CSV table of C-alpha atoms in Angstrom, one decimal:
chain,number,residue,atom,x,y,z
A,104,GLU,CA,101.2,85.7,98.0
A,105,VAL,CA,98.7,87.9,96.3
A,106,GLN,CA,95.4,86.1,95.5
A,107,LEU,CA,92.3,87.4,93.9
A,108,GLN,CA,89.1,85.6,93.6
A,109,ALA,CA,86.4,87.0,91.4
A,110,SER,CA,82.7,86.1,91.6
A,111,GLY,CA,79.2,87.1,90.9
A,112,GLY,CA,78.9,86.6,87.1
A,113,GLY,CA,75.8,85.0,85.5
A,114,LEU,CA,73.2,85.3,82.8
A,115,VAL,CA,70.9,88.4,83.0
A,116,GLN,CA,68.5,90.1,80.6
A,117,ALA,CA,69.2,93.4,79.1
A,118,GLY,CA,68.4,96.3,81.5
A,119,GLY,CA,69.3,94.1,84.6
A,120,SER,CA,71.8,94.1,87.2
A,121,LEU,CA,74.8,92.1,88.6
A,122,ARG,CA,77.2,92.7,91.3
A,123,LEU,CA,80.7,91.3,90.9
A,124,SER,CA,82.9,90.7,93.9
A,125,CYS,CA,86.7,90.4,94.2
A,126,ALA,CA,88.1,89.0,97.2
A,127,ALA,CA,91.7,90.0,97.7
A,128,SER,CA,94.5,88.8,100.0
A,129,GLY,CA,98.2,88.8,100.5
A,130,PHE,CA,99.0,92.5,100.3
A,131,THR,CA,98.5,95.7,102.2
A,132,PHE,CA,95.3,97.3,101.0
A,133,ASP,CA,96.3,101.0,101.4
A,134,ASP,CA,99.3,100.6,99.1
A,135,TYR,CA,97.2,99.0,96.2
A,136,ALA,CA,94.7,99.6,93.5
A,137,ILE,CA,92.1,97.2,92.2
A,138,GLY,CA,91.0,97.2,88.6
A,139,TRP,CA,88.3,95.5,86.6
A,140,PHE,CA,88.9,94.5,83.0
A,141,ARG,CA,86.7,92.6,80.7
A,142,GLN,CA,87.2,90.7,77.5
A,143,GLY,CA,84.3,90.2,75.2
A,144,PRO,CA,84.0,87.6,72.3
A,145,GLY,CA,86.4,88.6,69.6
A,146,LYS,CA,87.4,91.8,71.5
A,147,GLU,CA,90.5,93.1,73.2
A,148,ARG,CA,90.7,93.1,76.9
A,149,GLU,CA,89.3,96.5,78.1
A,150,GLY,CA,89.9,98.3,81.4
A,151,ILE,CA,86.6,99.5,82.6
A,152,SER,CA,87.1,100.6,86.3
A,153,LEU,CA,89.6,101.1,89.0
A,154,ILE,CA,89.6,102.0,92.7
A,155,VAL,CA,92.6,103.2,94.8
A,156,LEU,CA,92.2,101.3,98.1
A,157,GLY,CA,93.9,103.9,100.2
A,158,ASP,CA,91.6,106.9,99.3
A,159,SER,CA,88.8,105.2,97.4
A,160,ALA,CA,89.5,107.3,94.3
A,161,THR,CA,87.8,105.7,91.2
A,162,TRP,CA,87.9,105.7,87.5
A,163,TYR,CA,85.4,104.4,84.9
A,164,ALA,CA,85.7,103.9,81.3
A,165,ASP,CA,83.2,105.9,79.1
A,166,SER,CA,81.6,102.6,78.0
A,167,VAL,CA,80.4,101.9,81.7
A,168,LYS,CA,80.3,105.3,83.3
A,169,GLY,CA,76.9,106.1,84.9
A,170,ARG,CA,76.0,102.5,84.9
A,171,PHE,CA,78.8,100.6,86.9
A,172,THR,CA,79.9,101.6,90.4
A,173,ILE,CA,83.1,100.3,92.0
A,174,SER,CA,83.4,100.2,95.8
A,175,SER,CA,85.6,98.5,98.4
A,176,ASP,CA,85.0,97.1,101.9
A,177,ASN,CA,88.5,97.1,103.2
A,178,ALA,CA,87.4,95.3,106.5
A,179,LYS,CA,86.5,92.3,104.2
A,180,ASN,CA,89.3,92.8,101.8
A,181,THR,CA,86.7,92.8,99.1
A,182,VAL,CA,86.1,95.1,96.0
A,183,TYR,CA,82.6,95.3,94.4
A,184,LEU,CA,81.5,96.2,90.8
A,185,GLN,CA,77.8,96.9,90.8
A,186,MET,CA,76.5,96.8,87.2
A,187,ASN,CA,73.2,98.3,86.4
A,188,GLY,CA,71.5,98.9,83.1
A,189,LEU,CA,73.4,96.0,81.6
A,190,LYS,CA,73.5,95.8,77.7
A,191,PRO,CA,74.2,92.8,75.4
A,192,GLU,CA,77.5,94.5,74.6
A,193,ASP,CA,78.6,94.1,78.3
A,194,THR,CA,78.8,90.3,77.6
A,195,ALA,CA,82.4,89.3,78.6
A,196,VAL,CA,84.6,87.6,81.0
A,197,TYR,CA,85.3,90.1,83.7
A,198,TYR,CA,88.7,90.0,85.6
A,199,CYS,CA,89.8,91.8,88.7
A,200,THR,CA,93.3,92.9,88.9
A,201,ALA,CA,95.7,94.3,91.6
A,202,ASP,CA,98.9,96.1,91.8
A,203,LYS,CA,100.6,98.8,93.7
A,204,VAL,CA,99.1,102.2,93.0
A,205,GLN,CA,102.3,103.6,91.4
A,206,ASN,CA,102.2,100.7,88.8
A,207,ALA,CA,98.6,100.5,88.0
A,208,ASN,CA,97.3,101.9,84.8
A,209,ALA,CA,93.5,101.7,84.4
A,210,VAL,CA,93.6,100.9,80.6
A,211,VAL,CA,96.9,99.0,80.2
A,212,ALA,CA,96.5,95.4,81.2
A,213,GLU,CA,100.2,94.8,81.1
A,214,SER,CA,100.7,97.2,84.1
A,215,TRP,CA,98.8,94.9,86.4
A,216,GLY,CA,100.8,92.2,88.0
A,217,TYR,CA,97.9,90.2,89.6
A,218,TRP,CA,94.9,88.8,88.1
A,219,GLY,CA,91.9,86.8,89.3
A,220,GLN,CA,90.5,83.9,87.3
A,221,GLY,CA,87.7,85.7,85.6
A,222,THR,CA,83.8,85.5,85.9
A,223,GLN,CA,81.5,85.2,82.9
A,224,VAL,CA,78.8,87.9,82.4
A,225,THR,CA,76.2,87.2,79.7
A,226,VAL,CA,73.5,89.6,79.0
A,227,SER,CA,70.8,88.6,76.6
A,228,SER,CA,68.6,90.9,74.5
């Protein structure tokens, strides 16, 4: 059974940093990708980053490029999202997702079969 556990959210001032973690289990890491989506108040769910676990290829949405970094520790079955230079508009519930590489589309939420429970990130101005 695929399980994802997201953690690391919190309240931070604008310009600050947070590191989100996604602990994954129940699948072969090399065959999967992990994505991060977020949904802010009154906004649609937005795909912001993806990592292909087999070769560490990454992708970022323009809204976070240069500020967020995705990485994986395959020995710990954990993916991280380092978020620097946080802005109030980054306030959202952040979700990690997983699916086989051939199924995963970084910006299409419906393409991901497995979702974590979400972690709240609030950035104050």
